[in-house]
Short mmCIF file of C-alpha atoms and ligand atoms in Angstrom, two decimals:
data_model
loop_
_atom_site.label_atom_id
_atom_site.label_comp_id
_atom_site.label_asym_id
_atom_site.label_seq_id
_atom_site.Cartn_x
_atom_site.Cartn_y
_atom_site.Cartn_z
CA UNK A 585 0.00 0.00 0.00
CA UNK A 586 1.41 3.73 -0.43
CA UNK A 587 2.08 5.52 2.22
CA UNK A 588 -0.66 8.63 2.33
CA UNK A 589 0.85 11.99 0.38
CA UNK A 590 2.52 14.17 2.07
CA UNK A 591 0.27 17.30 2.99
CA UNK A 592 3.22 20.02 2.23
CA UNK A 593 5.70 20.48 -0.61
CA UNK A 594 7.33 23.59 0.45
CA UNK A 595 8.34 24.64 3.77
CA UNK A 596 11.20 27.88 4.69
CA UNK A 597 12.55 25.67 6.94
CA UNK A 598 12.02 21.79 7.70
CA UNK A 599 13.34 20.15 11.02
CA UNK A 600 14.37 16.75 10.79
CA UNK A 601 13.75 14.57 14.12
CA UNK A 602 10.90 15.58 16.16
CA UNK A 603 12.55 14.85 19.55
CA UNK A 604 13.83 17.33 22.15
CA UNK A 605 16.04 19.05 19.54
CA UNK A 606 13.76 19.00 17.10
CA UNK A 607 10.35 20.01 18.80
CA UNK A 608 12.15 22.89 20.47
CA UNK A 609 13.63 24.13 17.75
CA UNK A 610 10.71 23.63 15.50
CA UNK A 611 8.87 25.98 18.38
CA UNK A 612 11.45 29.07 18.41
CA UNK A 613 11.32 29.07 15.29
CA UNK A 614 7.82 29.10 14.55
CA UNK A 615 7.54 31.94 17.05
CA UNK A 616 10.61 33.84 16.01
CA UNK A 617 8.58 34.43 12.25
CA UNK A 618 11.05 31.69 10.77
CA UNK A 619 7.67 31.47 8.43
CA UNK A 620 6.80 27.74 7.31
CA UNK A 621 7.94 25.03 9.71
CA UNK A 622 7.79 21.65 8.99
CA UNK A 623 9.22 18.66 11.50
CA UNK A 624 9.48 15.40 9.78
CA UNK A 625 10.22 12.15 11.77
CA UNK A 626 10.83 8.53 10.91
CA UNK A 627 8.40 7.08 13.44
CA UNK A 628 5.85 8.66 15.96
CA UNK A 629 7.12 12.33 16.57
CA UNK A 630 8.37 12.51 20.54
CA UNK A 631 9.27 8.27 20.46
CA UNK A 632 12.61 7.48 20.47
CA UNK A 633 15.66 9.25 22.95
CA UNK A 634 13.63 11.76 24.22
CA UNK A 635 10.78 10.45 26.35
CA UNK A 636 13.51 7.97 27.92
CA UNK A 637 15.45 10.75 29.49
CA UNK A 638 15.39 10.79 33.09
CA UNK A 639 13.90 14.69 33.19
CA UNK A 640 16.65 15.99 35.25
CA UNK A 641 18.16 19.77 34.76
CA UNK A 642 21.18 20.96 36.69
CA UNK A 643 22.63 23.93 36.57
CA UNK A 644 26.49 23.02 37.86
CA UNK A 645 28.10 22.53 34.49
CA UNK A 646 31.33 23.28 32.77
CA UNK A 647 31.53 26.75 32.43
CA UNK A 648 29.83 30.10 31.16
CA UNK A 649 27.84 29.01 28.09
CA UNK A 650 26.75 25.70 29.61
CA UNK A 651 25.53 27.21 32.63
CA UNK A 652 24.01 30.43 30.75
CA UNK A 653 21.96 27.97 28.49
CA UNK A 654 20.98 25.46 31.49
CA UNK A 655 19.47 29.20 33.23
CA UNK A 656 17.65 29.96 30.46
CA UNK A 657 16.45 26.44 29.93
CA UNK A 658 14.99 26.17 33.50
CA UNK A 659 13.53 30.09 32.54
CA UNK A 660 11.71 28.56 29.24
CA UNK A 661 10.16 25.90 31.10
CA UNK A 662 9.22 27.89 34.01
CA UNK A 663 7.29 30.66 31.68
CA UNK A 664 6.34 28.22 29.05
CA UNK A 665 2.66 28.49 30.10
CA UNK A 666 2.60 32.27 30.28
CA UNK A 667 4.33 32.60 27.36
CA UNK A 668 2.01 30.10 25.43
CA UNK A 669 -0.39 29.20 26.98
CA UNK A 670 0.14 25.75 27.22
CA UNK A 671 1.41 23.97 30.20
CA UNK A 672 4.91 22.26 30.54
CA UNK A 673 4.59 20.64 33.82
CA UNK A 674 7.72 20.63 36.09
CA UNK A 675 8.81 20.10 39.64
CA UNK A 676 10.91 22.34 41.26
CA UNK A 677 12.79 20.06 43.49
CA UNK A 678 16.01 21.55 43.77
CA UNK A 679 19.15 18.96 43.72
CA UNK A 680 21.84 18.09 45.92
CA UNK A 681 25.85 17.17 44.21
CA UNK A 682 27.63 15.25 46.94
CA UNK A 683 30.75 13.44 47.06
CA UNK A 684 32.17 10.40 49.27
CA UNK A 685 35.81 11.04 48.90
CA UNK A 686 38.34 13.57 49.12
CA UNK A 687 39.45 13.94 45.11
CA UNK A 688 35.36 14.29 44.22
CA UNK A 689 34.55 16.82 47.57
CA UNK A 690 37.09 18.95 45.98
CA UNK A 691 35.42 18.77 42.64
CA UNK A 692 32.11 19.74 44.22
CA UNK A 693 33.89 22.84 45.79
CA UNK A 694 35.73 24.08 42.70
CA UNK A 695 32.48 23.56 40.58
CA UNK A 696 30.29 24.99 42.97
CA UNK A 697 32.77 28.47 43.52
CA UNK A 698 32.98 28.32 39.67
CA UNK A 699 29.19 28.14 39.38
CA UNK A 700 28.73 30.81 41.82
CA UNK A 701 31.19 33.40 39.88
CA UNK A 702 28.75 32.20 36.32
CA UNK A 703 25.59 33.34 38.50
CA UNK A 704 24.11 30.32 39.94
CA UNK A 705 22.34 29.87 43.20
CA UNK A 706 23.56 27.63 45.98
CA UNK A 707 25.45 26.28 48.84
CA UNK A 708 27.61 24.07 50.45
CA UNK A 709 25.52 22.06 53.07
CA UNK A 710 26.94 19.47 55.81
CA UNK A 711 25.53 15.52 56.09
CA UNK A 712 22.37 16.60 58.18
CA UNK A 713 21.59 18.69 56.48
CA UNK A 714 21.40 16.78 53.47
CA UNK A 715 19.28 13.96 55.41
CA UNK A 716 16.79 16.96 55.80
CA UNK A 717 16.51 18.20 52.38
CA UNK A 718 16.08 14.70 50.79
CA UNK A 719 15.04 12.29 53.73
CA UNK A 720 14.94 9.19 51.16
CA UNK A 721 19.18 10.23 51.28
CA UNK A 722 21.24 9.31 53.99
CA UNK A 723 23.68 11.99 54.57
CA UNK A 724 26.08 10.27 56.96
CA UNK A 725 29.88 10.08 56.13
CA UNK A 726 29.72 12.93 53.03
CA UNK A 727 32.97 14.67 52.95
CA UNK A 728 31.19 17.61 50.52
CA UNK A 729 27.63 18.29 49.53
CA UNK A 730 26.34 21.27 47.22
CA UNK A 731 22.38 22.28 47.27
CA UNK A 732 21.05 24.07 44.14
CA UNK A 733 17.66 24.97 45.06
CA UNK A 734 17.14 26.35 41.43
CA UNK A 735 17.51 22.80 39.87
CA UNK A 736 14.39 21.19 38.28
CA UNK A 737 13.07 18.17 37.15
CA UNK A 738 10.29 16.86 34.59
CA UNK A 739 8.16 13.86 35.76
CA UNK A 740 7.57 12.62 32.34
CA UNK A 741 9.99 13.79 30.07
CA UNK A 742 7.42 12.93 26.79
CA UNK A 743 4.96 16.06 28.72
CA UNK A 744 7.40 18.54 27.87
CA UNK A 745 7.96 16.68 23.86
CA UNK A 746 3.93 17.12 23.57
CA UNK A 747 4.03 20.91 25.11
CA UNK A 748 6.64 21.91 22.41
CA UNK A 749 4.63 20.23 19.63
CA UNK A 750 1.44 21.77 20.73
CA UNK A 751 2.98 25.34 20.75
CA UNK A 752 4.92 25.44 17.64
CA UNK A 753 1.68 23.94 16.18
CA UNK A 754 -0.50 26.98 16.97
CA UNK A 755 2.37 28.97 15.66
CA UNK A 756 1.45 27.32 12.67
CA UNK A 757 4.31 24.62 12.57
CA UNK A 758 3.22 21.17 10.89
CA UNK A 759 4.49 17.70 12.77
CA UNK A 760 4.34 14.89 10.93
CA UNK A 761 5.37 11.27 11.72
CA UNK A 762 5.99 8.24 9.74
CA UNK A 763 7.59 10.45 7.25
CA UNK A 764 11.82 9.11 7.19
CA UNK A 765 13.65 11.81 5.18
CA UNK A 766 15.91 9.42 2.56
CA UNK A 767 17.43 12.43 0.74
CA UNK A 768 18.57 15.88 1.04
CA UNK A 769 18.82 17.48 -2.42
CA UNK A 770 21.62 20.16 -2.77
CA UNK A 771 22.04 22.32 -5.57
CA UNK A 772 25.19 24.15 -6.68
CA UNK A 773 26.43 23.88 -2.23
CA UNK A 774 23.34 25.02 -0.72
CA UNK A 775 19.98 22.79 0.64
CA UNK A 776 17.25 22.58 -2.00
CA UNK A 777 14.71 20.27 -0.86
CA UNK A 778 13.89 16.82 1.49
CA UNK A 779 13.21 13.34 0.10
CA UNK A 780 10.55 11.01 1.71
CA UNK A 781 8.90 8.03 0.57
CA UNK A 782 5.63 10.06 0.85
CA UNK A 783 6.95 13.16 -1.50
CA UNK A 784 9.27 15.99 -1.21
CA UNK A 785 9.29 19.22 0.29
CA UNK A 786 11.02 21.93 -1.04
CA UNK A 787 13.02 24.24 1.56
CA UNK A 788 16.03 26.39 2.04
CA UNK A 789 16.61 25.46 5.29
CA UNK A 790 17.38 22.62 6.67
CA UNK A 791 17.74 21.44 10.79
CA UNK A 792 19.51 18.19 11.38
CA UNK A 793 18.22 16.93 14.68
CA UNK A 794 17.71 13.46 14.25
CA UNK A 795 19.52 11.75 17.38
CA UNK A 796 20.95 8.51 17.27
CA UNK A 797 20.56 9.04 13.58
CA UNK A 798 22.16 12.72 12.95
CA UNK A 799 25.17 10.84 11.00
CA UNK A 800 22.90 8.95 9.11
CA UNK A 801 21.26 12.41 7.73
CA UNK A 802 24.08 14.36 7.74
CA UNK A 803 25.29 11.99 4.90
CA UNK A 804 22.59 12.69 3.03
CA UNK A 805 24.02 16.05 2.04
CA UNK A 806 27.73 14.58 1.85
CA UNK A 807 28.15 16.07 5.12
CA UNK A 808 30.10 14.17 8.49
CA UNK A 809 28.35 15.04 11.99
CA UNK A 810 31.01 13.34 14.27
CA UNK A 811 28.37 11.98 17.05
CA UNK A 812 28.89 8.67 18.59
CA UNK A 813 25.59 6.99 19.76
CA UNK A 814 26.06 5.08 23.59
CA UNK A 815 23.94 3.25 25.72
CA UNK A 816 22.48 5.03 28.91
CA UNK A 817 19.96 3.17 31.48
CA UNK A 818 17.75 4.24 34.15
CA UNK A 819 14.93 2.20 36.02
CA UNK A 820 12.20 3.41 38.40
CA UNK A 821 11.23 1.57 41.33
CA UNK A 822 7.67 0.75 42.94
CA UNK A 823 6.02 2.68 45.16
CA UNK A 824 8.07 3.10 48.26
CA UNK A 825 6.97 4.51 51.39
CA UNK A 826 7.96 8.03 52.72
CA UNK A 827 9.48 9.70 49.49
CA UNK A 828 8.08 13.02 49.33
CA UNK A 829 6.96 13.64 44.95
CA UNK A 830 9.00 17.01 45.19
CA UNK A 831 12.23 16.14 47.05
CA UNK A 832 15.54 17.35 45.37
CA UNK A 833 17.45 15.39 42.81
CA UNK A 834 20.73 14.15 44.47
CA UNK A 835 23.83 12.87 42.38
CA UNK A 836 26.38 11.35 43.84
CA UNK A 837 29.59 12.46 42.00
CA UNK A 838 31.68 9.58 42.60
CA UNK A 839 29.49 6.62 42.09
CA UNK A 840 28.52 8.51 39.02
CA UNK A 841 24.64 7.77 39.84
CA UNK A 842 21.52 10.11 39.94
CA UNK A 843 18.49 9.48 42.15
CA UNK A 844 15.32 11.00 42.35
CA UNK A 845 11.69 10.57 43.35
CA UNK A 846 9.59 9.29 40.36
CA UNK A 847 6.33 7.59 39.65
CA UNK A 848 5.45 7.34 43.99
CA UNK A 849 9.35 5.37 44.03
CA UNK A 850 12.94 6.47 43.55
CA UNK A 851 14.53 6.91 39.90
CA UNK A 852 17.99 5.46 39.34
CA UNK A 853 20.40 6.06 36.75
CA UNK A 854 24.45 6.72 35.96
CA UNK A 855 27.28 6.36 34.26
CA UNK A 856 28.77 3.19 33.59
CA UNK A 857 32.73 3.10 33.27
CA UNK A 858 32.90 0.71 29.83
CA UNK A 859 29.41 1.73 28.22
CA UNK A 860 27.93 0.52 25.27
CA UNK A 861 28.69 2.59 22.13
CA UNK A 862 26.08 1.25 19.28
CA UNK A 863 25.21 3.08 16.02
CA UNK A 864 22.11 2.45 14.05
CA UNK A 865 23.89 2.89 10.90
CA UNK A 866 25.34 -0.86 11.99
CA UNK A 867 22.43 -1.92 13.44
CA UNK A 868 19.26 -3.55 11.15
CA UNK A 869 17.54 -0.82 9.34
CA UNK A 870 14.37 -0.91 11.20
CA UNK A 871 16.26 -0.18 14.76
CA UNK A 872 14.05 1.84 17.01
CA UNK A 873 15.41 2.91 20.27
CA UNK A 874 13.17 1.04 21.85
CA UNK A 875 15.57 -2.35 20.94
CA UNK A 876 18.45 -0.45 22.78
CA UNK A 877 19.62 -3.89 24.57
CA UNK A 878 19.00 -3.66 28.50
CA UNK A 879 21.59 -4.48 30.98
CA UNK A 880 19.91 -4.99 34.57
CA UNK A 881 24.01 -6.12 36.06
CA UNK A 882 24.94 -1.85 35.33
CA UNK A 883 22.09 -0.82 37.53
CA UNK A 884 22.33 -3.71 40.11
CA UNK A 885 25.79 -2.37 40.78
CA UNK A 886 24.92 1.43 40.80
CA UNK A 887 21.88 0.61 43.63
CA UNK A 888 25.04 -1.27 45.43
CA UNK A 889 27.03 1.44 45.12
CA UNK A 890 24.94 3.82 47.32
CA UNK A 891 22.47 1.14 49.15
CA UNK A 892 24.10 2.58 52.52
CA UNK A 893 22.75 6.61 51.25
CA UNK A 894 19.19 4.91 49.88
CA UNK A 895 18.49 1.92 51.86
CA UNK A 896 14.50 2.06 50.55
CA UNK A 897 15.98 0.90 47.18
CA UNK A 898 17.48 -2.14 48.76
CA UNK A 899 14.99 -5.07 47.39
CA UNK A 900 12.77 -2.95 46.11
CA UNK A 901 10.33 -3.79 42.44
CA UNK A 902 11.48 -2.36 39.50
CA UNK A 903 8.59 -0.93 38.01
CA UNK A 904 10.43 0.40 35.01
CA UNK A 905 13.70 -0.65 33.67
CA UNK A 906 14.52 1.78 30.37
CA UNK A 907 17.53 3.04 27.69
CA UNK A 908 18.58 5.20 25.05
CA UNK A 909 21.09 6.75 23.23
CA UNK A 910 23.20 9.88 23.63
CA UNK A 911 24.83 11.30 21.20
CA UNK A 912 28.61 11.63 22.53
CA UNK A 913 31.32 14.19 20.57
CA UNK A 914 34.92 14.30 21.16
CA UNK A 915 35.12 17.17 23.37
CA UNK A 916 31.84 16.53 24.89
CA UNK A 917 29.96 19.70 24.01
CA UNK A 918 26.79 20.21 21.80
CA UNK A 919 27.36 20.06 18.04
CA UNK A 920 24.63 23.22 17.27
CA UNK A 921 24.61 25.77 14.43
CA UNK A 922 25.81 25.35 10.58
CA UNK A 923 27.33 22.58 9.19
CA UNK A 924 30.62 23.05 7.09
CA UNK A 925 29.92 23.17 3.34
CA UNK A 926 26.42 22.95 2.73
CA UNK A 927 24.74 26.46 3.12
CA UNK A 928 21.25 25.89 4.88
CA UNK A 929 21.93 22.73 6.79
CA UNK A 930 22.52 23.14 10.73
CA UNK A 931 23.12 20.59 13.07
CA UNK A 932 21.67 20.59 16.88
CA UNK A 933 22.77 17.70 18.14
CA UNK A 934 25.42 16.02 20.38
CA UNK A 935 23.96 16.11 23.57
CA UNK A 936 26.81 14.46 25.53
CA UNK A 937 24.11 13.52 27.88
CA UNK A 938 22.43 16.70 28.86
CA UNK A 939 20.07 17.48 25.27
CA UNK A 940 17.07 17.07 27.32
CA UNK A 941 17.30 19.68 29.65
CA UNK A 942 19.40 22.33 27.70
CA UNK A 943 17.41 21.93 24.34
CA UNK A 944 14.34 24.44 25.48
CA UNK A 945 18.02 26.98 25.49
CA UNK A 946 19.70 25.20 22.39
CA UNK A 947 16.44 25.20 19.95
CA UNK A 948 16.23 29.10 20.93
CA UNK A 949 19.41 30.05 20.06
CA UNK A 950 19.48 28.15 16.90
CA UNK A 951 16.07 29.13 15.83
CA UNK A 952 17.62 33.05 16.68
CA UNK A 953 20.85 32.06 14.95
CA UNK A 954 18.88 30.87 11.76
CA UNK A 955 16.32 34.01 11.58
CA UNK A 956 18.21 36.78 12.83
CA UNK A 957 22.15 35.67 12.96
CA UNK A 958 22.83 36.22 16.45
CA UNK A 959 21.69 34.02 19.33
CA UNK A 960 21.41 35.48 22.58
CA UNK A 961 23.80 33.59 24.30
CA UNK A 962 27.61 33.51 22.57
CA UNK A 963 27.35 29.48 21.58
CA UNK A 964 30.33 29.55 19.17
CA UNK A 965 32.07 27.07 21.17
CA UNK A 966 29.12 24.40 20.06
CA UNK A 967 29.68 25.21 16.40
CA UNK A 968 30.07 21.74 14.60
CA UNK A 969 32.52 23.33 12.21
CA UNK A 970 34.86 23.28 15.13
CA UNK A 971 35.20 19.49 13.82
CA UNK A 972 37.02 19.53 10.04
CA UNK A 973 36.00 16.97 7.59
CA UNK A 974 38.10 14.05 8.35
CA UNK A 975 39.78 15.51 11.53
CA UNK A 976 38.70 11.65 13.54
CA UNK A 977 38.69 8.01 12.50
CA UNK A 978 35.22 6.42 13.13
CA UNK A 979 37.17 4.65 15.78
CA UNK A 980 38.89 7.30 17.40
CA UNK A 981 35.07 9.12 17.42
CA UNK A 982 33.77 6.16 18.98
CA UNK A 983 36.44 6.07 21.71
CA UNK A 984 36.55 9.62 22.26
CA UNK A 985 32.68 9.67 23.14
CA UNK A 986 33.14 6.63 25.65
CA UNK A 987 35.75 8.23 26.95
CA UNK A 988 33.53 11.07 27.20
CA UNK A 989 30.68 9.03 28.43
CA UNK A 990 32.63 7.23 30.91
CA UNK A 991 34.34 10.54 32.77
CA UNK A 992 31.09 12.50 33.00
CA UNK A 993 31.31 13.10 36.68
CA UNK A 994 35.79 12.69 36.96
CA UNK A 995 36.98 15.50 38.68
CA UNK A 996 39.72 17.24 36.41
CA UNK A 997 43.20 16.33 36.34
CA UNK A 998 42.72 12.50 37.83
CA UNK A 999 40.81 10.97 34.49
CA UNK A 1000 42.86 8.28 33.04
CA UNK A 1001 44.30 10.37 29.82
CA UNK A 1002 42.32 9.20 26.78
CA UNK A 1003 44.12 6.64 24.02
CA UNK A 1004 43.25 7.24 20.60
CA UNK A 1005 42.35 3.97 19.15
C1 FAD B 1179 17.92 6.85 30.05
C2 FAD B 1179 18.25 8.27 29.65
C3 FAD B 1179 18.23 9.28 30.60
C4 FAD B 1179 18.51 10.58 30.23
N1 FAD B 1179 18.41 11.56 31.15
C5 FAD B 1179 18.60 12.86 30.80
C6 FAD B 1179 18.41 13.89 31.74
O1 FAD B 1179 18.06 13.66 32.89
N2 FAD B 1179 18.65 15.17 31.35
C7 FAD B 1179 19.05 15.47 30.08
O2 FAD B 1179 19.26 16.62 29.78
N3 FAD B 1179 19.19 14.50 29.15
C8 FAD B 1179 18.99 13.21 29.48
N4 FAD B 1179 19.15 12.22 28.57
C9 FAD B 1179 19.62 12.59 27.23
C10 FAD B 1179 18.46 13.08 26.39
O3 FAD B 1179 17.44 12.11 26.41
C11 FAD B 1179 18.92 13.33 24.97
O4 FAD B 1179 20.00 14.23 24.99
C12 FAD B 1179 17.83 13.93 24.12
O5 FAD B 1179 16.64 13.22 24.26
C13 FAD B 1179 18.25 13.94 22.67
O6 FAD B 1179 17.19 14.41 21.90
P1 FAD B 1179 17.21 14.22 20.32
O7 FAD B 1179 16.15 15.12 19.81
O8 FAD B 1179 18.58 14.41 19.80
O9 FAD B 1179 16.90 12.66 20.09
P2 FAD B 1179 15.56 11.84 19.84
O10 FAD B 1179 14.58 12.05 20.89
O11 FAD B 1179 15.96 10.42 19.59
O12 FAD B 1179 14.97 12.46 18.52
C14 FAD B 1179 15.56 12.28 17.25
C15 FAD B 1179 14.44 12.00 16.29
O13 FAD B 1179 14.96 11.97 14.95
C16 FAD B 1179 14.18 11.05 14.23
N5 FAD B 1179 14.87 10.68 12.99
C17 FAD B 1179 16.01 9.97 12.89
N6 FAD B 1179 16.34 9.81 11.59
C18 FAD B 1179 15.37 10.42 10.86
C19 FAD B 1179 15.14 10.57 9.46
N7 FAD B 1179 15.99 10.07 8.54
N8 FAD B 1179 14.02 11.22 9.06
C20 FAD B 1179 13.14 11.72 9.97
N9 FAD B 1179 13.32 11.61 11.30
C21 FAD B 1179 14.43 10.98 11.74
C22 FAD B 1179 14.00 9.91 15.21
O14 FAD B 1179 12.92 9.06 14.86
C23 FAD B 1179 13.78 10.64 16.53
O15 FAD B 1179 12.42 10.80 16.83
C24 FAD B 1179 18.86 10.90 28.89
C25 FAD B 1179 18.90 9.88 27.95
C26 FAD B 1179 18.62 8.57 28.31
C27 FAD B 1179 18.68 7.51 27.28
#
């Protein structure tokens, strides 16, 4: 049977990949008078990464520009509704970075005076006190703990997916699923138009945000996006007396684990030291991130590793074990703005981990960057063109995004220096 028509042919820009990236963008720009915007997706829009992430924002990060664009994310979400009218719900637990040995309590006091100098709200807290704040955490025997009140979290990440859709919709934007873009025509260096099994659509402008599967469209116009897909798990547990619905995130820096309250239980995740890299482009063609292999032995260990701070997880059901992919870089930062030498493709991509909660900030400035020229926060460093054509192997991408992956929380200067494969 053919696959129905599809109901545009010419758009001013199109968005491939209606995830985080992609629905955010697709929103700024419709509001930013970007003029026709149409997001196309291989499967259901809002499916695949996205409503797997484990909601959490956090506003310690790297320096300046991360921690300007994780402000202004938290600001988007909190005046979504005002601004749109439609709700984004969100919990405003605050979070709590703590650290069980000396090397990783002076991380958590270097990163929190950095933070402060970049603008960010917080303080350095003692064991009780972080027994108060998050009774479900047992404080005892922290050398260093860090409270951001400002931090946030979203229940169900695939609310905020379906808030962005609805409001770039009334802006006029069209989101259509089921619709795999299998070419992008360029003419004489610049983007002329998107292939799909159900038609074309003609456009300038085209927004490479397609996850897991940014590579795989970037070659579609001859160009390289240098994203490594890996593995990241998370499960929720039952129902579990006592844990308070809005009580603050806390991440324990060593153990490389996250915890929060979810679902009536506790919400478990981290960072595994040998992940899983695994690229769809190897995998059969009708992977769905949904067949992202489990692993129950990584979580079993991260519960172990802090069963004496969270003794409710300790035999508790797993309601919901899930994964999905990030897309890791070299350097570990975003890959967002133009891509080298095809005028009217951009990238927004590489989310090292963090695309969920910076991407109400990231679609912004791109949609500003593609309208106007000038985002509103200085996100040069992201540019993808920061990566020349044929500057990695595959394998040396590959093990620089594990590498990546695997030192998310290492406090500087004690990683294991990286090996090129
Ligand atoms: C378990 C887990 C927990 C996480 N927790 C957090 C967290 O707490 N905070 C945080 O910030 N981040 C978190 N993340 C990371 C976050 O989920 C990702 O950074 C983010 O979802 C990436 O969004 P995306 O739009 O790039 O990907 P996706 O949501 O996968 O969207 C890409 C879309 O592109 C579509 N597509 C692909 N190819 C094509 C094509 N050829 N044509 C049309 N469409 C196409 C796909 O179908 C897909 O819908 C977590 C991730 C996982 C797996």
């Amino acid at each position: 049977m053919m696959a129905e028509p599809l109901p545009v042919a010419e758009a001013d820009v199109v968005v491939i990949g209606a995830g985080a990236f992609g629905l955010s963008a697709a929103y700024h720009l419709a509001a930013s008078g970007a003029g026709r915007v149409v997001v196309l997706d291989r499967f259901a829009p809002a499916s695949q990464t996205s409503p797997r992430a484990a909601g959490l924002f956090k506003l310690v990060q790297a320096d300046a520009t991360l921690t300007r664009l994780a402000q202004l994310s938290i600001a988007i979400v909190r005046d979504f509704e005002g601004e749109t009218g439609v709700p984004m719900p969100h919990v405003r637990s605050g979070s709590l970075l703590v650290a069980r040995t000396a090397a990783h309590a002076a991380m958590v006091g270097a990163e929190a005076a950095a933070s402060r100098g970049w603008g960010v709200d917080l303080e350095l807290v003692d064991e009780r006190e972080v027994s108060r704040l998050a009774p479900y955490f047992d404080g005892a025997g922290l050398l260093a703990a860090c409270h951001l009140p400002g931090d946030i979290f979203v229940e169900e990440p695939a609310t905020s997916l379906a808030a962005f859709r609805e409001a770039a919709e009334r802006r006029g934007a069209v989101v259509l699923g089921e619709a795999p873009v299998t070419g992008i025509r360029v003419e004489r260096g610049r983007v002329a138009g998107v292939v799909t099994p159900r038609g074309e659509v003609r456009t300038e402008t085209v927004v490479d945000a397609a996850g897991a599967w940014a590579a795989a469209v970037g070659v579609l116009a001859g160009v390289s996006v240098p994203v490594a897909p890996v593995r990241h798990q998370l499960r929720i547990s039952g129902r579990l007396a006592g844990v308070a619905a809005d009580a603050p995130i806390v991440r324990v820096v060593e153990a490389a684990v996250y915890v929060r309250p979810a679902r009536g239980g506790l919400m478990l995740g981290g960072f595994e030291p040998d992940p899983l890299p695994l690229d769809p482009r190897e995998a059969e063609p009708s992977f769905a991130i949904e067949r992202t292999p489990l692993d129950a032995v990584v979580l079993d260990s991260f519960e172990a590793e802090v069963a004496a701070q969270v003794p409710a997880l300790r035999g508790a059901a797993v309601a919901e074990h899930r994964a999905g992919l990030f897309t890791m870089t070299a350097d570990g930062r975003f890959l967002l703005g133009p891509a080298a030498g095809v005028a009217g493709l951009w990238l927004a991509t590489g989310c090292n981990g963090s695309g969920f909660s910076l991407s109400p900030a990231l679609g912004r400035c791109l949609a500003e960057w593609i309208v106007g020229g000038a985002p509103e926060v200085d996100v040069r460093s992201l540019d993808p063109r920061r990566f020349g054509p044929g500057s990695m192997t595959e394998g040396e991408l590959i093990a620089a995004g594990v590498w990546q992956y695997a030192n998310y929380y290492t406090p500087a200067g004690t990683a294991t220096e990286r090996v090129s494969a």
